[in-house]
């Protein structure tokens, strides 16, 4: 899973200090996710005061940094890396603006909201282009050290005790792109989505899973190029669903589409979202998961 420069692994604990294990260096980095500027400890603090406080606390990187040139400058001036964040394929607003972006299950049904979560089809070229442009604008406008991609995957609600595994996406866009990019032709006599998905799984399941992971990896590469056009040394990070290959019949690959070998060609850092309390796991699971990810 290594590539030029060494791939790094970040364990994430939301809104708290966590550590970076760097495969290419012995140094450990303390990171915070976000800097809340409203009610709380940083309310009415100047950018300099915020940076000095974090530095004195031993923090030397921030993910999801406020998009404020003054704050970013003060952080970097105090030896603290500033990473922005970009959500990718999630949001009910996309369903409303572009109904075609609502994923279709193997049974032919549109996926439903799951609490706050509304997954979006990852093959929508209009949205991919929109995100690529947004990433480029972030890198052009702000002196960030890199960008973390969230919801960089096919839809499924994983951050619950019993994950909602969604067997997607068999929308018209996906079926058209799958055929175009693999050369596989779906028989014309198959009319319903259920017939089509059954045929695909029976005859070309390996190609289907590989294509879905290719879509995700290709998007990461395109976003990375947009960032590095303006920030040559920028880091590209991805938040990973915290599943190993044995979880839910290899759903990390078959359902989520996150193939670490492919993603490592374009991403610099993997961040497993190992929120053990949310996922009803013990703390030892975090260590075990990180070891699994590092070995893949």
PDB file of C-alpha atoms in Angstrom:
ATOM      1  CA  UNK A   1       0.000   0.000   0.000  1.00  0.00           C
ATOM      2  CA  UNK A   2       3.029   2.231   0.108  1.00  0.00           C
ATOM      3  CA  UNK A   3       3.756   4.658  -2.678  1.00  0.00           C
ATOM      4  CA  UNK A   4       6.276   7.371  -3.384  1.00  0.00           C
ATOM      5  CA  UNK A   5       6.657   9.562  -0.335  1.00  0.00           C
ATOM      6  CA  UNK A   6       5.076   7.013   1.995  1.00  0.00           C
ATOM      7  CA  UNK A   7       1.395   6.659   2.719  1.00  0.00           C
ATOM      8  CA  UNK A   8       0.247   7.922   6.100  1.00  0.00           C
ATOM      9  CA  UNK A   9      -2.478   6.705   8.381  1.00  0.00           C
ATOM     10  CA  UNK A  10      -4.510   8.966  10.663  1.00  0.00           C
ATOM     11  CA  UNK A  11      -6.753   7.748  13.438  1.00  0.00           C
ATOM     12  CA  UNK A  12      -9.606  10.178  13.953  1.00  0.00           C
ATOM     13  CA  UNK A  13     -11.368  11.051  17.178  1.00  0.00           C
ATOM     14  CA  UNK A  14     -13.986  13.659  16.364  1.00  0.00           C
ATOM     15  CA  UNK A  15     -13.452  17.117  17.848  1.00  0.00           C
ATOM     16  CA  UNK A  16     -10.535  15.991  19.983  1.00  0.00           C
ATOM     17  CA  UNK A  17      -6.798  15.547  19.831  1.00  0.00           C
ATOM     18  CA  UNK A  18      -5.624  12.471  17.956  1.00  0.00           C
ATOM     19  CA  UNK A  19      -2.400  11.157  16.499  1.00  0.00           C
ATOM     20  CA  UNK A  20      -0.909  10.672  13.073  1.00  0.00           C
ATOM     21  CA  UNK A  21       1.130   7.535  12.596  1.00  0.00           C
ATOM     22  CA  UNK A  22       3.481   8.357   9.785  1.00  0.00           C
ATOM     23  CA  UNK A  23       4.797   5.341   7.889  1.00  0.00           C
ATOM     24  CA  UNK A  24       7.759   7.323   6.586  1.00  0.00           C
ATOM     25  CA  UNK A  25       8.780   9.035   9.819  1.00  0.00           C
ATOM     26  CA  UNK A  26       8.949   8.355  13.529  1.00  0.00           C
ATOM     27  CA  UNK A  27       7.436  11.710  14.410  1.00  0.00           C
ATOM     28  CA  UNK A  28       3.937  11.738  15.841  1.00  0.00           C
ATOM     29  CA  UNK A  29       1.645  14.644  15.187  1.00  0.00           C
ATOM     30  CA  UNK A  30      -1.179  15.891  17.382  1.00  0.00           C
ATOM     31  CA  UNK A  31      -4.176  17.012  15.386  1.00  0.00           C
ATOM     32  CA  UNK A  32      -7.520  18.623  16.156  1.00  0.00           C
ATOM     33  CA  UNK A  33     -10.586  18.318  13.976  1.00  0.00           C
ATOM     34  CA  UNK A  34     -12.096  21.751  13.499  1.00  0.00           C
ATOM     35  CA  UNK A  35     -11.760  24.970  15.473  1.00  0.00           C
ATOM     36  CA  UNK A  36     -15.171  26.023  16.818  1.00  0.00           C
ATOM     37  CA  UNK A  37     -15.287  29.803  16.617  1.00  0.00           C
ATOM     38  CA  UNK A  38     -18.772  30.201  18.101  1.00  0.00           C
ATOM     39  CA  UNK A  39     -19.658  29.413  21.723  1.00  0.00           C
ATOM     40  CA  UNK A  40     -16.756  27.732  23.452  1.00  0.00           C
ATOM     41  CA  UNK A  41     -13.121  28.143  24.236  1.00  0.00           C
ATOM     42  CA  UNK A  42     -12.200  30.069  21.079  1.00  0.00           C
ATOM     43  CA  UNK A  43     -15.059  32.559  21.175  1.00  0.00           C
ATOM     44  CA  UNK A  44     -13.760  36.121  20.661  1.00  0.00           C
ATOM     45  CA  UNK A  45     -10.179  34.844  20.362  1.00  0.00           C
ATOM     46  CA  UNK A  46      -7.945  36.451  17.743  1.00  0.00           C
ATOM     47  CA  UNK A  47      -6.268  34.240  15.120  1.00  0.00           C
ATOM     48  CA  UNK A  48      -2.962  34.751  16.928  1.00  0.00           C
ATOM     49  CA  UNK A  49      -4.442  33.728  20.276  1.00  0.00           C
ATOM     50  CA  UNK A  50      -5.985  30.624  18.732  1.00  0.00           C
ATOM     51  CA  UNK A  51      -2.706  29.592  17.117  1.00  0.00           C
ATOM     52  CA  UNK A  52      -0.684  30.225  20.253  1.00  0.00           C
ATOM     53  CA  UNK A  53      -3.117  28.232  22.393  1.00  0.00           C
ATOM     54  CA  UNK A  54      -2.966  25.247  20.033  1.00  0.00           C
ATOM     55  CA  UNK A  55       0.811  25.434  19.838  1.00  0.00           C
ATOM     56  CA  UNK A  56       1.142  25.540  23.620  1.00  0.00           C
ATOM     57  CA  UNK A  57      -1.163  22.511  23.775  1.00  0.00           C
ATOM     58  CA  UNK A  58       1.180  20.553  21.523  1.00  0.00           C
ATOM     59  CA  UNK A  59      -1.133  20.608  18.512  1.00  0.00           C
ATOM     60  CA  UNK A  60       0.610  20.901  15.150  1.00  0.00           C
ATOM     61  CA  UNK A  61      -2.154  20.244  12.620  1.00  0.00           C
ATOM     62  CA  UNK A  62      -5.830  21.083  12.113  1.00  0.00           C
ATOM     63  CA  UNK A  63      -8.245  19.259   9.827  1.00  0.00           C
ATOM     64  CA  UNK A  64     -11.363  21.147   8.715  1.00  0.00           C
ATOM     65  CA  UNK A  65      -9.643  24.442   9.383  1.00  0.00           C
ATOM     66  CA  UNK A  66     -11.818  27.586   9.260  1.00  0.00           C
ATOM     67  CA  UNK A  67     -11.533  29.108   5.798  1.00  0.00           C
ATOM     68  CA  UNK A  68     -10.015  32.322   7.053  1.00  0.00           C
ATOM     69  CA  UNK A  69      -6.689  33.522   5.629  1.00  0.00           C
ATOM     70  CA  UNK A  70      -5.716  35.174   8.905  1.00  0.00           C
ATOM     71  CA  UNK A  71      -6.314  32.022  10.964  1.00  0.00           C
ATOM     72  CA  UNK A  72      -4.537  29.810   8.441  1.00  0.00           C
ATOM     73  CA  UNK A  73      -1.594  32.203   8.332  1.00  0.00           C
ATOM     74  CA  UNK A  74      -1.268  32.338  12.117  1.00  0.00           C
ATOM     75  CA  UNK A  75      -1.477  28.562  12.393  1.00  0.00           C
ATOM     76  CA  UNK A  76       1.208  28.033   9.796  1.00  0.00           C
ATOM     77  CA  UNK A  77       3.342  30.754  11.344  1.00  0.00           C
ATOM     78  CA  UNK A  78       3.271  28.727  14.551  1.00  0.00           C
ATOM     79  CA  UNK A  79       4.226  25.484  12.836  1.00  0.00           C
ATOM     80  CA  UNK A  80       0.675  24.153  12.640  1.00  0.00           C
ATOM     81  CA  UNK A  81      -0.527  22.575   9.382  1.00  0.00           C
ATOM     82  CA  UNK A  82      -3.894  23.758   8.097  1.00  0.00           C
ATOM     83  CA  UNK A  83      -6.042  21.246   6.178  1.00  0.00           C
ATOM     84  CA  UNK A  84      -9.423  22.022   4.659  1.00  0.00           C
ATOM     85  CA  UNK A  85     -12.237  19.511   4.254  1.00  0.00           C
ATOM     86  CA  UNK A  86     -14.593  18.847   1.350  1.00  0.00           C
ATOM     87  CA  UNK A  87     -17.751  16.681   1.632  1.00  0.00           C
ATOM     88  CA  UNK A  88     -18.343  14.714  -1.554  1.00  0.00           C
ATOM     89  CA  UNK A  89     -21.351  12.428  -2.081  1.00  0.00           C
ATOM     90  CA  UNK A  90     -23.881  13.303   0.605  1.00  0.00           C
ATOM     91  CA  UNK A  91     -26.766  15.737   0.962  1.00  0.00           C
ATOM     92  CA  UNK A  92     -30.510  15.711   0.392  1.00  0.00           C
ATOM     93  CA  UNK A  93     -30.233  19.054  -1.382  1.00  0.00           C
ATOM     94  CA  UNK A  94     -28.684  17.210  -4.318  1.00  0.00           C
ATOM     95  CA  UNK A  95     -31.703  14.889  -4.499  1.00  0.00           C
ATOM     96  CA  UNK A  96     -33.964  17.923  -4.696  1.00  0.00           C
ATOM     97  CA  UNK A  97     -31.909  19.817  -7.272  1.00  0.00           C
ATOM     98  CA  UNK A  98     -30.941  16.749  -9.317  1.00  0.00           C
ATOM     99  CA  UNK A  99     -33.350  13.834  -8.722  1.00  0.00           C
ATOM    100  CA  UNK A 100     -31.121  11.627 -10.852  1.00  0.00           C
ATOM    101  CA  UNK A 101     -28.465  11.796  -8.121  1.00  0.00           C
ATOM    102  CA  UNK A 102     -30.582   9.768  -5.693  1.00  0.00           C
ATOM    103  CA  UNK A 103     -29.096   6.256  -5.676  1.00  0.00           C
ATOM    104  CA  UNK A 104     -31.115   3.262  -6.860  1.00  0.00           C
ATOM    105  CA  UNK A 105     -30.908  -0.068  -5.059  1.00  0.00           C
ATOM    106  CA  UNK A 106     -30.571  -3.470  -6.706  1.00  0.00           C
ATOM    107  CA  UNK A 107     -34.320  -3.926  -6.223  1.00  0.00           C
ATOM    108  CA  UNK A 108     -35.038  -0.753  -8.155  1.00  0.00           C
ATOM    109  CA  UNK A 109     -35.964   1.429  -5.193  1.00  0.00           C
ATOM    110  CA  UNK A 110     -34.686   4.916  -4.447  1.00  0.00           C
ATOM    111  CA  UNK A 111     -32.726   4.969  -1.197  1.00  0.00           C
ATOM    112  CA  UNK A 112     -34.329   6.667   1.776  1.00  0.00           C
ATOM    113  CA  UNK A 113     -32.926   9.109   4.291  1.00  0.00           C
ATOM    114  CA  UNK A 114     -31.392   7.454   7.328  1.00  0.00           C
ATOM    115  CA  UNK A 115     -31.592  10.036  10.083  1.00  0.00           C
ATOM    116  CA  UNK A 116     -29.436  12.936   8.884  1.00  0.00           C
ATOM    117  CA  UNK A 117     -27.791  10.864   6.144  1.00  0.00           C
ATOM    118  CA  UNK A 118     -28.754  11.108   2.476  1.00  0.00           C
ATOM    119  CA  UNK A 119     -26.195   9.404   0.248  1.00  0.00           C
ATOM    120  CA  UNK A 120     -25.640  10.549  -3.327  1.00  0.00           C
ATOM    121  CA  UNK A 121     -24.718   8.539  -6.421  1.00  0.00           C
ATOM    122  CA  UNK A 122     -20.956   8.722  -6.919  1.00  0.00           C
ATOM    123  CA  UNK A 123     -21.027   8.557 -10.725  1.00  0.00           C
ATOM    124  CA  UNK A 124     -22.835  11.864 -11.310  1.00  0.00           C
ATOM    125  CA  UNK A 125     -20.409  13.706 -13.562  1.00  0.00           C
ATOM    126  CA  UNK A 126     -22.013  17.110 -12.973  1.00  0.00           C
ATOM    127  CA  UNK A 127     -21.408  16.714  -9.226  1.00  0.00           C
ATOM    128  CA  UNK A 128     -17.909  15.326  -9.656  1.00  0.00           C
ATOM    129  CA  UNK A 129     -17.045  18.341 -11.813  1.00  0.00           C
ATOM    130  CA  UNK A 130     -18.589  20.646  -9.217  1.00  0.00           C
ATOM    131  CA  UNK A 131     -16.455  19.107  -6.462  1.00  0.00           C
ATOM    132  CA  UNK A 132     -13.287  19.222  -8.564  1.00  0.00           C
ATOM    133  CA  UNK A 133     -13.859  22.915  -9.209  1.00  0.00           C
ATOM    134  CA  UNK A 134     -14.579  23.524  -5.520  1.00  0.00           C
ATOM    135  CA  UNK A 135     -11.334  21.800  -4.527  1.00  0.00           C
ATOM    136  CA  UNK A 136      -9.382  23.894  -7.023  1.00  0.00           C
ATOM    137  CA  UNK A 137     -10.967  27.105  -5.742  1.00  0.00           C
ATOM    138  CA  UNK A 138     -10.108  26.194  -2.153  1.00  0.00           C
ATOM    139  CA  UNK A 139      -6.484  25.627  -3.053  1.00  0.00           C
ATOM    140  CA  UNK A 140      -6.364  28.776  -5.162  1.00  0.00           C
ATOM    141  CA  UNK A 141      -7.982  31.070  -2.595  1.00  0.00           C
ATOM    142  CA  UNK A 142      -6.544  29.726   0.661  1.00  0.00           C
ATOM    143  CA  UNK A 143      -2.940  28.762   1.525  1.00  0.00           C
ATOM    144  CA  UNK A 144      -3.999  25.351   2.843  1.00  0.00           C
ATOM    145  CA  UNK A 145      -1.571  22.496   3.388  1.00  0.00           C
ATOM    146  CA  UNK A 146      -4.001  19.969   1.989  1.00  0.00           C
ATOM    147  CA  UNK A 147      -7.570  18.745   1.723  1.00  0.00           C
ATOM    148  CA  UNK A 148      -9.503  15.906   3.365  1.00  0.00           C
ATOM    149  CA  UNK A 149     -12.333  14.295   1.385  1.00  0.00           C
ATOM    150  CA  UNK A 150     -15.384  13.168   3.318  1.00  0.00           C
ATOM    151  CA  UNK A 151     -18.203  10.909   2.016  1.00  0.00           C
ATOM    152  CA  UNK A 152     -15.765   9.803  -0.669  1.00  0.00           C
ATOM    153  CA  UNK A 153     -17.648   6.586  -1.317  1.00  0.00           C
ATOM    154  CA  UNK A 154     -20.839   4.895  -2.410  1.00  0.00           C
ATOM    155  CA  UNK A 155     -23.781   5.333  -0.016  1.00  0.00           C
ATOM    156  CA  UNK A 156     -24.350   3.446   3.218  1.00  0.00           C
ATOM    157  CA  UNK A 157     -25.038   4.605   6.772  1.00  0.00           C
ATOM    158  CA  UNK A 158     -22.238   2.993   8.757  1.00  0.00           C
ATOM    159  CA  UNK A 159     -21.944   5.084  11.948  1.00  0.00           C
ATOM    160  CA  UNK A 160     -24.629   3.224  13.880  1.00  0.00           C
ATOM    161  CA  UNK A 161     -24.695   0.030  15.927  1.00  0.00           C
ATOM    162  CA  UNK A 162     -26.302  -1.882  13.066  1.00  0.00           C
ATOM    163  CA  UNK A 163     -25.147  -0.359   9.738  1.00  0.00           C
ATOM    164  CA  UNK A 164     -27.692   0.170   6.999  1.00  0.00           C
ATOM    165  CA  UNK A 165     -26.025  -1.682   4.109  1.00  0.00           C
ATOM    166  CA  UNK A 166     -27.234  -0.228   0.811  1.00  0.00           C
ATOM    167  CA  UNK A 167     -26.864  -2.278  -2.358  1.00  0.00           C
ATOM    168  CA  UNK A 168     -26.425   0.493  -4.940  1.00  0.00           C
ATOM    169  CA  UNK A 169     -26.216   2.047  -7.448  1.00  0.00           C
ATOM    170  CA  UNK A 170     -28.249   0.864 -10.403  1.00  0.00           C
ATOM    171  CA  UNK A 171     -29.396   4.248 -11.672  1.00  0.00           C
ATOM    172  CA  UNK A 172     -29.361   5.031 -15.398  1.00  0.00           C
ATOM    173  CA  UNK A 173     -26.110   6.989 -15.090  1.00  0.00           C
ATOM    174  CA  UNK A 174     -24.279   4.125 -13.395  1.00  0.00           C
ATOM    175  CA  UNK A 175     -25.530   1.453 -15.781  1.00  0.00           C
ATOM    176  CA  UNK A 176     -24.562   3.579 -18.772  1.00  0.00           C
ATOM    177  CA  UNK A 177     -21.105   4.352 -17.408  1.00  0.00           C
ATOM    178  CA  UNK A 178     -20.517   0.745 -16.323  1.00  0.00           C
ATOM    179  CA  UNK A 179     -21.179  -0.505 -19.836  1.00  0.00           C
ATOM    180  CA  UNK A 180     -19.113   2.212 -21.483  1.00  0.00           C
ATOM    181  CA  UNK A 181     -16.072   1.763 -19.254  1.00  0.00           C
ATOM    182  CA  UNK A 182     -16.052  -2.046 -19.052  1.00  0.00           C
ATOM    183  CA  UNK A 183     -17.316  -2.977 -22.520  1.00  0.00           C
ATOM    184  CA  UNK A 184     -19.933  -5.233 -20.925  1.00  0.00           C
ATOM    185  CA  UNK A 185     -23.366  -5.042 -22.551  1.00  0.00           C
ATOM    186  CA  UNK A 186     -26.519  -5.568 -20.528  1.00  0.00           C
ATOM    187  CA  UNK A 187     -29.048  -7.601 -22.554  1.00  0.00           C
ATOM    188  CA  UNK A 188     -31.849  -5.476 -23.954  1.00  0.00           C
ATOM    189  CA  UNK A 189     -34.530  -7.924 -22.913  1.00  0.00           C
ATOM    190  CA  UNK A 190     -33.866  -7.151 -19.225  1.00  0.00           C
ATOM    191  CA  UNK A 191     -36.356  -4.452 -18.321  1.00  0.00           C
ATOM    192  CA  UNK A 192     -36.567  -4.100 -14.558  1.00  0.00           C
ATOM    193  CA  UNK A 193     -33.737  -2.943 -12.316  1.00  0.00           C
ATOM    194  CA  UNK A 194     -34.032  -6.148 -10.324  1.00  0.00           C
ATOM    195  CA  UNK A 195     -33.559  -8.230 -13.480  1.00  0.00           C
ATOM    196  CA  UNK A 196     -30.556  -6.160 -14.497  1.00  0.00           C
ATOM    197  CA  UNK A 197     -28.871  -6.274 -11.083  1.00  0.00           C
ATOM    198  CA  UNK A 198     -29.444 -10.026 -10.813  1.00  0.00           C
ATOM    199  CA  UNK A 199     -27.856 -10.528 -14.235  1.00  0.00           C
ATOM    200  CA  UNK A 200     -24.884  -8.331 -13.337  1.00  0.00           C
ATOM    201  CA  UNK A 201     -24.257 -10.094 -10.031  1.00  0.00           C
ATOM    202  CA  UNK A 202     -24.608 -13.541 -11.589  1.00  0.00           C
ATOM    203  CA  UNK A 203     -22.348 -12.905 -14.571  1.00  0.00           C
ATOM    204  CA  UNK A 204     -20.107  -9.945 -13.809  1.00  0.00           C
ATOM    205  CA  UNK A 205     -20.031  -9.313 -10.058  1.00  0.00           C
ATOM    206  CA  UNK A 206     -16.221  -9.074 -10.030  1.00  0.00           C
ATOM    207  CA  UNK A 207     -16.293  -6.470 -12.790  1.00  0.00           C
ATOM    208  CA  UNK A 208     -19.102  -4.572 -11.087  1.00  0.00           C
ATOM    209  CA  UNK A 209     -17.266  -4.258  -7.782  1.00  0.00           C
ATOM    210  CA  UNK A 210     -14.024  -3.320  -9.516  1.00  0.00           C
ATOM    211  CA  UNK A 211     -15.746  -0.671 -11.617  1.00  0.00           C
ATOM    212  CA  UNK A 212     -17.410   0.888  -8.575  1.00  0.00           C
ATOM    213  CA  UNK A 213     -14.063   1.161  -6.760  1.00  0.00           C
ATOM    214  CA  UNK A 214     -12.512   2.578  -9.952  1.00  0.00           C
ATOM    215  CA  UNK A 215     -15.115   5.364  -9.967  1.00  0.00           C
ATOM    216  CA  UNK A 216     -14.156   6.358  -6.422  1.00  0.00           C
ATOM    217  CA  UNK A 217     -10.411   6.190  -7.044  1.00  0.00           C
ATOM    218  CA  UNK A 218     -10.676   8.106 -10.318  1.00  0.00           C
ATOM    219  CA  UNK A 219     -12.571  10.910  -8.595  1.00  0.00           C
ATOM    220  CA  UNK A 220      -9.918  11.156  -5.882  1.00  0.00           C
ATOM    221  CA  UNK A 221      -7.219  11.436  -8.536  1.00  0.00           C
ATOM    222  CA  UNK A 222      -9.090  14.173 -10.357  1.00  0.00           C
ATOM    223  CA  UNK A 223      -9.700  16.137  -7.176  1.00  0.00           C
ATOM    224  CA  UNK A 224      -6.049  15.721  -6.199  1.00  0.00           C
ATOM    225  CA  UNK A 225      -4.877  17.149  -9.517  1.00  0.00           C
ATOM    226  CA  UNK A 226      -7.122  20.173  -9.058  1.00  0.00           C
ATOM    227  CA  UNK A 227      -5.641  20.861  -5.632  1.00  0.00           C
ATOM    228  CA  UNK A 228      -2.035  20.344  -6.645  1.00  0.00           C
ATOM    229  CA  UNK A 229      -2.404  22.646  -9.608  1.00  0.00           C
ATOM    230  CA  UNK A 230      -2.236  25.470  -7.070  1.00  0.00           C
ATOM    231  CA  UNK A 231      -0.594  23.735  -4.077  1.00  0.00           C
ATOM    232  CA  UNK A 232       2.045  21.380  -5.423  1.00  0.00           C
ATOM    233  CA  UNK A 233       2.914  19.945  -2.022  1.00  0.00           C
ATOM    234  CA  UNK A 234      -0.656  19.765  -0.728  1.00  0.00           C
ATOM    235  CA  UNK A 235      -1.695  16.596   1.087  1.00  0.00           C
ATOM    236  CA  UNK A 236      -4.795  14.711  -0.061  1.00  0.00           C
ATOM    237  CA  UNK A 237      -6.532  12.812   2.722  1.00  0.00           C
ATOM    238  CA  UNK A 238      -9.565  10.505   2.699  1.00  0.00           C
ATOM    239  CA  UNK A 239     -11.864   9.610   5.559  1.00  0.00           C
ATOM    240  CA  UNK A 240     -12.359   5.841   5.463  1.00  0.00           C
ATOM    241  CA  UNK A 241     -15.338   3.864   6.655  1.00  0.00           C
ATOM    242  CA  UNK A 242     -13.899   1.887   9.612  1.00  0.00           C
ATOM    243  CA  UNK A 243     -14.402  -1.613   8.277  1.00  0.00           C
ATOM    244  CA  UNK A 244     -11.934  -4.380   7.629  1.00  0.00           C
ATOM    245  CA  UNK A 245     -12.165  -6.842   4.770  1.00  0.00           C
ATOM    246  CA  UNK A 246     -14.047  -9.310   6.967  1.00  0.00           C
ATOM    247  CA  UNK A 247     -16.730  -6.860   8.065  1.00  0.00           C
ATOM    248  CA  UNK A 248     -20.141  -7.366   6.441  1.00  0.00           C
ATOM    249  CA  UNK A 249     -18.803  -9.634   3.679  1.00  0.00           C
ATOM    250  CA  UNK A 250     -16.081  -7.205   2.565  1.00  0.00           C
ATOM    251  CA  UNK A 251     -18.563  -4.326   2.346  1.00  0.00           C
ATOM    252  CA  UNK A 252     -15.709  -1.811   2.452  1.00  0.00           C
ATOM    253  CA  UNK A 253     -14.991  -2.899  -1.119  1.00  0.00           C
ATOM    254  CA  UNK A 254     -18.276  -4.343  -2.415  1.00  0.00           C
ATOM    255  CA  UNK A 255     -20.601  -1.709  -0.939  1.00  0.00           C
ATOM    256  CA  UNK A 256     -18.508   1.351  -0.067  1.00  0.00           C
ATOM    257  CA  UNK A 257     -16.082   1.020  -2.970  1.00  0.00           C
ATOM    258  CA  UNK A 258     -13.009   2.084  -1.001  1.00  0.00           C
ATOM    259  CA  UNK A 259     -10.141   0.014  -2.401  1.00  0.00           C
ATOM    260  CA  UNK A 260      -7.048   1.122  -0.500  1.00  0.00           C
ATOM    261  CA  UNK A 261      -4.616  -0.176  -3.109  1.00  0.00           C
ATOM    262  CA  UNK A 262      -6.262   1.966  -5.785  1.00  0.00           C
ATOM    263  CA  UNK A 263      -6.794   4.963  -3.548  1.00  0.00           C
ATOM    264  CA  UNK A 264      -3.157   4.963  -2.457  1.00  0.00           C
ATOM    265  CA  UNK A 265      -2.173   5.929  -6.004  1.00  0.00           C
ATOM    266  CA  UNK A 266      -3.731   9.357  -5.508  1.00  0.00           C
ATOM    267  CA  UNK A 267      -4.223   9.876  -1.776  1.00  0.00           C
ATOM    268  CA  UNK A 268      -1.471  10.710   0.690  1.00  0.00           C
ATOM    269  CA  UNK A 269      -3.300   9.943   3.921  1.00  0.00           C
ATOM    270  CA  UNK A 270      -6.023   7.536   5.065  1.00  0.00           C
ATOM    271  CA  UNK A 271      -8.136   8.455   8.088  1.00  0.00           C
ATOM    272  CA  UNK A 272     -10.247   5.546   9.387  1.00  0.00           C
ATOM    273  CA  UNK A 273     -13.266   7.010  11.174  1.00  0.00           C
ATOM    274  CA  UNK A 274     -12.826   4.731  14.160  1.00  0.00           C
ATOM    275  CA  UNK A 275     -15.443   6.256  16.428  1.00  0.00           C
ATOM    276  CA  UNK A 276     -15.677   3.340  18.813  1.00  0.00           C
ATOM    277  CA  UNK A 277     -18.520   4.648  20.977  1.00  0.00           C
ATOM    278  CA  UNK A 278     -20.705   5.533  17.995  1.00  0.00           C
ATOM    279  CA  UNK A 279     -20.026   2.099  16.501  1.00  0.00           C
ATOM    280  CA  UNK A 280     -20.520   0.289  19.842  1.00  0.00           C
ATOM    281  CA  UNK A 281     -16.945  -0.983  19.902  1.00  0.00           C
ATOM    282  CA  UNK A 282     -14.297  -1.023  22.614  1.00  0.00           C
ATOM    283  CA  UNK A 283     -11.109   1.030  22.496  1.00  0.00           C
ATOM    284  CA  UNK A 284      -9.006  -1.977  21.458  1.00  0.00           C
ATOM    285  CA  UNK A 285     -10.937  -2.013  18.196  1.00  0.00           C
ATOM    286  CA  UNK A 286      -9.321   1.286  17.186  1.00  0.00           C
ATOM    287  CA  UNK A 287      -5.837  -0.215  17.417  1.00  0.00           C
ATOM    288  CA  UNK A 288      -6.903  -3.390  15.649  1.00  0.00           C
ATOM    289  CA  UNK A 289      -8.571  -1.457  12.834  1.00  0.00           C
ATOM    290  CA  UNK A 290      -5.552   0.772  12.259  1.00  0.00           C
ATOM    291  CA  UNK A 291      -3.313  -2.260  12.022  1.00  0.00           C
ATOM    292  CA  UNK A 292      -5.625  -3.817   9.465  1.00  0.00           C
ATOM    293  CA  UNK A 293      -5.685  -0.654   7.361  1.00  0.00           C
ATOM    294  CA  UNK A 294      -1.902  -0.302   7.556  1.00  0.00           C
ATOM    295  CA  UNK A 295      -1.424  -3.858   6.329  1.00  0.00           C
ATOM    296  CA  UNK A 296      -3.782  -3.587   3.351  1.00  0.00           C
TER     297      UNK A 296
END
